[in-house]
Coordinates of C-alpha atoms in Angstrom, one line a residue:
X56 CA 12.6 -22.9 7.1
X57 CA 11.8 -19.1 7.1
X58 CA 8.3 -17.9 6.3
X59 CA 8.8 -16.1 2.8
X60 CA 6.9 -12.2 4.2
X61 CA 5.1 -10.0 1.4
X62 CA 6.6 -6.5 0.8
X63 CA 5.1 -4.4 -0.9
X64 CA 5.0 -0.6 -2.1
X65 CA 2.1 1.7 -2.4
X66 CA 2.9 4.2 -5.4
X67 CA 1.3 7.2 -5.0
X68 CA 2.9 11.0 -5.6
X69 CA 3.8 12.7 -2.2
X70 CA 0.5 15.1 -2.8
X71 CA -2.0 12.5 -3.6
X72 CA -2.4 11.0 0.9
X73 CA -5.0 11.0 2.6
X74 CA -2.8 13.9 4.9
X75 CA -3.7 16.3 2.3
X76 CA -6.7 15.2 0.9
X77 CA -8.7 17.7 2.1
X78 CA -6.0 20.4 1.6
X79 CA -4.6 19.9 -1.9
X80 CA -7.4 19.6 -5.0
X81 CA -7.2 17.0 -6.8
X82 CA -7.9 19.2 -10.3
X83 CA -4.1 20.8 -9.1
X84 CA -2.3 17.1 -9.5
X85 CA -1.0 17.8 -12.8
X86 CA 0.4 21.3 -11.7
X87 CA 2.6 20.4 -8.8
X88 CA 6.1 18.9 -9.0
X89 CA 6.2 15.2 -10.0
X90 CA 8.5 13.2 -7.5
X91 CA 7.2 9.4 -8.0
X92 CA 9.7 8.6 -10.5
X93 CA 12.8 9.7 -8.6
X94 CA 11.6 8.0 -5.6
X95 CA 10.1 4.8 -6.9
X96 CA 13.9 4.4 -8.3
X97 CA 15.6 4.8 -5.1
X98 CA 13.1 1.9 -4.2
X99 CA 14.1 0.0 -6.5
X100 CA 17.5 0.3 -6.4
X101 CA 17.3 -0.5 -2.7
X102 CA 15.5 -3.6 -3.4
X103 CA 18.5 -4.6 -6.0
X104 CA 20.9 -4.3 -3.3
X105 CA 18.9 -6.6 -1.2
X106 CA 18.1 -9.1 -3.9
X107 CA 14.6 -9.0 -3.4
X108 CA 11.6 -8.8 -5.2
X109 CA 8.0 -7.0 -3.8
X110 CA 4.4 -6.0 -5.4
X111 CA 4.1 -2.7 -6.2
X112 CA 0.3 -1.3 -5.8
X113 CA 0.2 1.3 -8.4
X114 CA -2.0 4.3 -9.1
X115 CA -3.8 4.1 -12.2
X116 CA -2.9 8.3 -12.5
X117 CA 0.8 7.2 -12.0
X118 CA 0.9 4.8 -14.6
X119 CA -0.6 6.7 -17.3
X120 CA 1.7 9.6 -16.7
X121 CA 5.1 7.5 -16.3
X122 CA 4.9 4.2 -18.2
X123 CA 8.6 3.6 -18.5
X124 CA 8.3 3.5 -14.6
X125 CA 6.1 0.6 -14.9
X126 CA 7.9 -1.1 -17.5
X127 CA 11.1 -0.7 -14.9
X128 CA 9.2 -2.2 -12.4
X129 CA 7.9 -4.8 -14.3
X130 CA 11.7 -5.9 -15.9
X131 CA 13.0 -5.9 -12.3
X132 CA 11.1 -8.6 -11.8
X133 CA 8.9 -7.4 -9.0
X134 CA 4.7 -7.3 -9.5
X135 CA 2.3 -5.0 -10.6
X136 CA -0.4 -4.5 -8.9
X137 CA -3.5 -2.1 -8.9
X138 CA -3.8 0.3 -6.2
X139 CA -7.1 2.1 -7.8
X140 CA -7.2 5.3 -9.9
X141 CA -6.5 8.6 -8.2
X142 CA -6.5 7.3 -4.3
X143 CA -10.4 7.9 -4.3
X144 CA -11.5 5.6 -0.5
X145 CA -13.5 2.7 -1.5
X146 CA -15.9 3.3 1.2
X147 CA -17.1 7.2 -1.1
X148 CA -18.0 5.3 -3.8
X149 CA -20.5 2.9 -4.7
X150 CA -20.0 -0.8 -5.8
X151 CA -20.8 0.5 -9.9
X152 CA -18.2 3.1 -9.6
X153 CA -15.5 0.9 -7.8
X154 CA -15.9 -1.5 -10.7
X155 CA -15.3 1.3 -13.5
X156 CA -12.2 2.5 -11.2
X157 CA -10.8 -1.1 -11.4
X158 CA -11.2 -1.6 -15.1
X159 CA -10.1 1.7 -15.6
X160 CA -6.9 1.0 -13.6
X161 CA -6.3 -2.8 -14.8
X162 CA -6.6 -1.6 -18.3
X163 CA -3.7 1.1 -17.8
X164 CA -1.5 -0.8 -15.9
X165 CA -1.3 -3.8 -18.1
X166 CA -1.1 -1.6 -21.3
X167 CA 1.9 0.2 -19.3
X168 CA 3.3 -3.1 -18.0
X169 CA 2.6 -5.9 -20.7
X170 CA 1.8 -7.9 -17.5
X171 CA -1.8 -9.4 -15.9
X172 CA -2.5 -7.7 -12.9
X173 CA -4.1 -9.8 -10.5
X174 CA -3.6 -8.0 -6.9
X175 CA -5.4 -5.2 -5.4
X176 CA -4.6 -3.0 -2.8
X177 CA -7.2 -0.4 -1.8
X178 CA -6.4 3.1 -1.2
X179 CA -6.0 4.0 2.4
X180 CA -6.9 0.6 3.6
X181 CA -10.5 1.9 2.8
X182 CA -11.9 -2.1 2.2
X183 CA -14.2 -1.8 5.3
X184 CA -17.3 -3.0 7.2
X185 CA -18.6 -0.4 5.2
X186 CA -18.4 -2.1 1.9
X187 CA -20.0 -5.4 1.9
X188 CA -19.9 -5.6 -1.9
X189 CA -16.3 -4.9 -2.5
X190 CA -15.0 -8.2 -2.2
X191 CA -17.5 -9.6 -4.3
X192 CA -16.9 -6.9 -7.1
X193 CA -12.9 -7.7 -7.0
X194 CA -14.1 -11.7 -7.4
X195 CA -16.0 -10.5 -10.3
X196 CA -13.3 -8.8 -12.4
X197 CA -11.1 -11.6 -11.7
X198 CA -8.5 -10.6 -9.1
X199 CA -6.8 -13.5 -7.1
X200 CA -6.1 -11.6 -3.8
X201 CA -6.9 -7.9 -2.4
X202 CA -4.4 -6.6 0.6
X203 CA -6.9 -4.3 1.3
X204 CA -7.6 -4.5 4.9
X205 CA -6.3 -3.1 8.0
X206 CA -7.2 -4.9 11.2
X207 CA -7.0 -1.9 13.2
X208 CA -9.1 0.7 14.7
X209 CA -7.4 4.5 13.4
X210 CA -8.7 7.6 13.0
X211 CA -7.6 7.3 8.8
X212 CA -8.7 3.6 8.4
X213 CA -9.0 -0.1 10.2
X214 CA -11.5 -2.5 10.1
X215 CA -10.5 -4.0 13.4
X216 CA -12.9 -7.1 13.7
X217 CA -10.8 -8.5 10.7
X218 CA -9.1 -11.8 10.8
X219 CA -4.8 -10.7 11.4
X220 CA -4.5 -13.2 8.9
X221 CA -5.0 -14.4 5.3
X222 CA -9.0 -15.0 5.2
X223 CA -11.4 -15.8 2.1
X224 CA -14.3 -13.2 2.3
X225 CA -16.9 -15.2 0.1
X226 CA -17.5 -18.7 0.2
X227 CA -18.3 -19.3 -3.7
X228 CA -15.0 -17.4 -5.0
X229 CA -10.8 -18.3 -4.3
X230 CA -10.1 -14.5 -3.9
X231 CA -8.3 -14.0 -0.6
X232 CA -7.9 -11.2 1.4
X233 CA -4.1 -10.1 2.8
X234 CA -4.5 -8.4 6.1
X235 CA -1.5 -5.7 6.4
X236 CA 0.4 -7.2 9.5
X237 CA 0.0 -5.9 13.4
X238 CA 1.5 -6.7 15.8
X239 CA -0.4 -8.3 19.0
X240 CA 0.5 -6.8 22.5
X241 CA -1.7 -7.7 25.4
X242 CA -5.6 -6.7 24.0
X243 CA -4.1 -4.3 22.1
X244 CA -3.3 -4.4 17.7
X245 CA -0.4 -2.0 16.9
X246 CA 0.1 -1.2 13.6
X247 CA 3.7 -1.5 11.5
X248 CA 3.8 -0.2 8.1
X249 CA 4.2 2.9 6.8
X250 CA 4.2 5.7 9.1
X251 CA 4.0 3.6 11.6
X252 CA 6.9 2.6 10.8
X253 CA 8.6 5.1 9.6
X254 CA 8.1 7.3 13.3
X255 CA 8.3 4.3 15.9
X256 CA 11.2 2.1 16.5
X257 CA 12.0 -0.9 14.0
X258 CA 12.1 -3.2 16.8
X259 CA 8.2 -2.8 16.7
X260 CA 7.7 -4.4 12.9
X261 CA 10.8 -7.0 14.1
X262 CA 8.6 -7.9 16.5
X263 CA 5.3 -7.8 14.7
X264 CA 7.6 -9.9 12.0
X265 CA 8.2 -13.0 14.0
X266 CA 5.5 -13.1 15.9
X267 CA 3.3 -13.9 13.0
X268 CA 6.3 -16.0 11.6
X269 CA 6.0 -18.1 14.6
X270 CA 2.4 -18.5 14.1
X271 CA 3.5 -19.7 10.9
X272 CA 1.8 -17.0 8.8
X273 CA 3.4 -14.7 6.7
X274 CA 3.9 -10.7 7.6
X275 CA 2.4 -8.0 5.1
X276 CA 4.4 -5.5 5.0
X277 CA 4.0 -2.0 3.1
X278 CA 5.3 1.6 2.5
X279 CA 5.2 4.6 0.1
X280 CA 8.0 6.2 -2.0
X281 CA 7.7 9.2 -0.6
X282 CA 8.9 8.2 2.1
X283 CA 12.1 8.2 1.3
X284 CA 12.2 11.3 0.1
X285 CA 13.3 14.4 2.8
X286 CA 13.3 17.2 -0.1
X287 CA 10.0 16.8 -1.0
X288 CA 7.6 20.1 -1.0
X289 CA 6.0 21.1 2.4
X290 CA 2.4 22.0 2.1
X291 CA 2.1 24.9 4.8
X292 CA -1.5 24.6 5.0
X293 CA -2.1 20.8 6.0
X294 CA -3.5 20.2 9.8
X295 CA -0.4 20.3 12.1
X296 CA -1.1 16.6 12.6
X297 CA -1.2 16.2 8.8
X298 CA 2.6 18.0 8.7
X299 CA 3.7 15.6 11.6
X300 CA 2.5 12.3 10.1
X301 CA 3.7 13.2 6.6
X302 CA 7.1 15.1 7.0
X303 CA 8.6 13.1 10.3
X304 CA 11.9 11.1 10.0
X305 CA 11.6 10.8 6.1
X306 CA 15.5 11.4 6.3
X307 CA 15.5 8.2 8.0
X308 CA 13.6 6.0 6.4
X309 CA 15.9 4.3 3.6
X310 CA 18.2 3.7 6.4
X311 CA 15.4 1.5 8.5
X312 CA 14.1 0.0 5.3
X313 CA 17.6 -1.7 4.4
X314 CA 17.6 -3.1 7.5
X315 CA 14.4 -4.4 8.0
X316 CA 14.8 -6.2 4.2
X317 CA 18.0 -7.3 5.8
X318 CA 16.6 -8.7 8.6
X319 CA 13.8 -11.5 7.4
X320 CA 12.8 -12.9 4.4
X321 CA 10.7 -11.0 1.7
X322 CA 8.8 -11.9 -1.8
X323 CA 6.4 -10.8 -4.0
X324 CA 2.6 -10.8 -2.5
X325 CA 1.0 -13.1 -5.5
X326 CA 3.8 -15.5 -4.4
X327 CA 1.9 -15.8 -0.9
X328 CA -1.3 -15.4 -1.9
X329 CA -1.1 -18.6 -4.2
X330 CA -0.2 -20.4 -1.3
X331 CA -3.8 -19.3 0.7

């Protein structure tokens, strides 16, 4: 029988990455052109062609600003998710302040969606050896399972002495924690989602896919909508690296993405983690 893999999407606008974090100002959001909607939808209507369902790890900003987006989401039949506020890292703020950005975020979101949300994703993988407390906070405000971690050492993100796979971080609380999948090669973790997948060859994640399959484990796999967007704006005054990361092969990225969903089975992430 075929291991049922978690896919998931991280909604965020095409300006609010870590790429441009440090080159776009956050009090300049509501000014620039909105493109979340349009591209969420081409999501989703990919997904309808493929008959499945996924979690969608939604910004807090988003969903005060496009609630019929969440309430197409939700009557799709995929899940809501929180995905924090405004993309702020865990790891800059302090256990208190990470607790008012999740009720903050929960609040919107199931106001938007009618829905209990349940699942957690942190922005930019930013759940870390650096935040001993956030596991304990998300037990706190009741959240079932965080896919918060990257076991991975990057210059972004990664907390590479992670377990690959599903692992309880506290012994007195159910919440489990969702690794995004890598694949193993040699001594070596390569990562698969986004970007990642987006610039190297599919035959990577395929890989990564059934070799944690065959492990029995299911693969966590994860992506942002502006990704498949090529006509979004270009932001001349990002880091060349920034540009490269961002802008490369979005033209191609629907294309790989209806062939990986294609290719293996896929389901909503509070599916698998009910399972752990």
């Amino acid at each position: 029988m075929a291991v049922l893999n978690g896919l998931s999407v991280d909604i965020e606008e095409w300006f609010q990455v870590g790429a441009f974090e440090k080159t776009i100002v956050r009090g300049d959001w509501d000014a620039l052109q909105s493109r979340v909607e349009r591209n969420t939808g081409i999501v989703l209507d990919l997904f309808a062609e493929a008959a499945v369902k996924a979690t969608f790890f939604t910004l807090g900003w988003v969903a005060a600003r496009h609630p019929a987006l969440i309430r197409r989401i939700v009557a799709e039949g995929h899940e809501l998710a929180s995905h924090g506020w405004d993309h702020a890292r865990v790891f800059t703020l302090d256990a208190a302040a990470f607790r008012d950005d999740l009720r903050r975020t929960r609040a919107t979101l199931e106001d938007a969606g009618g829905v209990a949300v349940t699942g957690y994703r942190a922005p930019s993988f930013s759940i870390d050896a650096r935040t001993p407390w956030a596991h304990q906070v998300l037990a706190e405000e009741g959240y079932a399972y965080s896919s918060s971690v990257a076991p991975i050492a990057h210059d972004h993100y990664g907390w590479r002495e992670s377990p690959r796979y599903a692992w309880h971080p506290l012994k007195d609380a159910a919440l489990v924690e969702l690794p995004v999948t890598v694949a193993q090669v040699g001594g070596r973790r390569l990562a698969t989602g986004g970007g990642f997948f987006r610039l190297l060859p599919a035959a990577l994640t395929d890989f990564a896919v059934r070799q944690v399959n065959a492990a029995g484990q299911p693969a966590i796999f994860y992506f942002h909508p502006w990704e498949v967007d090529p006509g979004q704006p270009r932001v001349a005054s990002a880091p060349l690296r920034s540009k490269l990361r961002h802008y490369s092969r979005l033209g191609a990225m629907a294309g790989k993405l209806r062939g990986l969903v294609g290719r293996h089975q896929w389901g909503r992430i509070d599916a698998i983690a009910a399972g752990r």
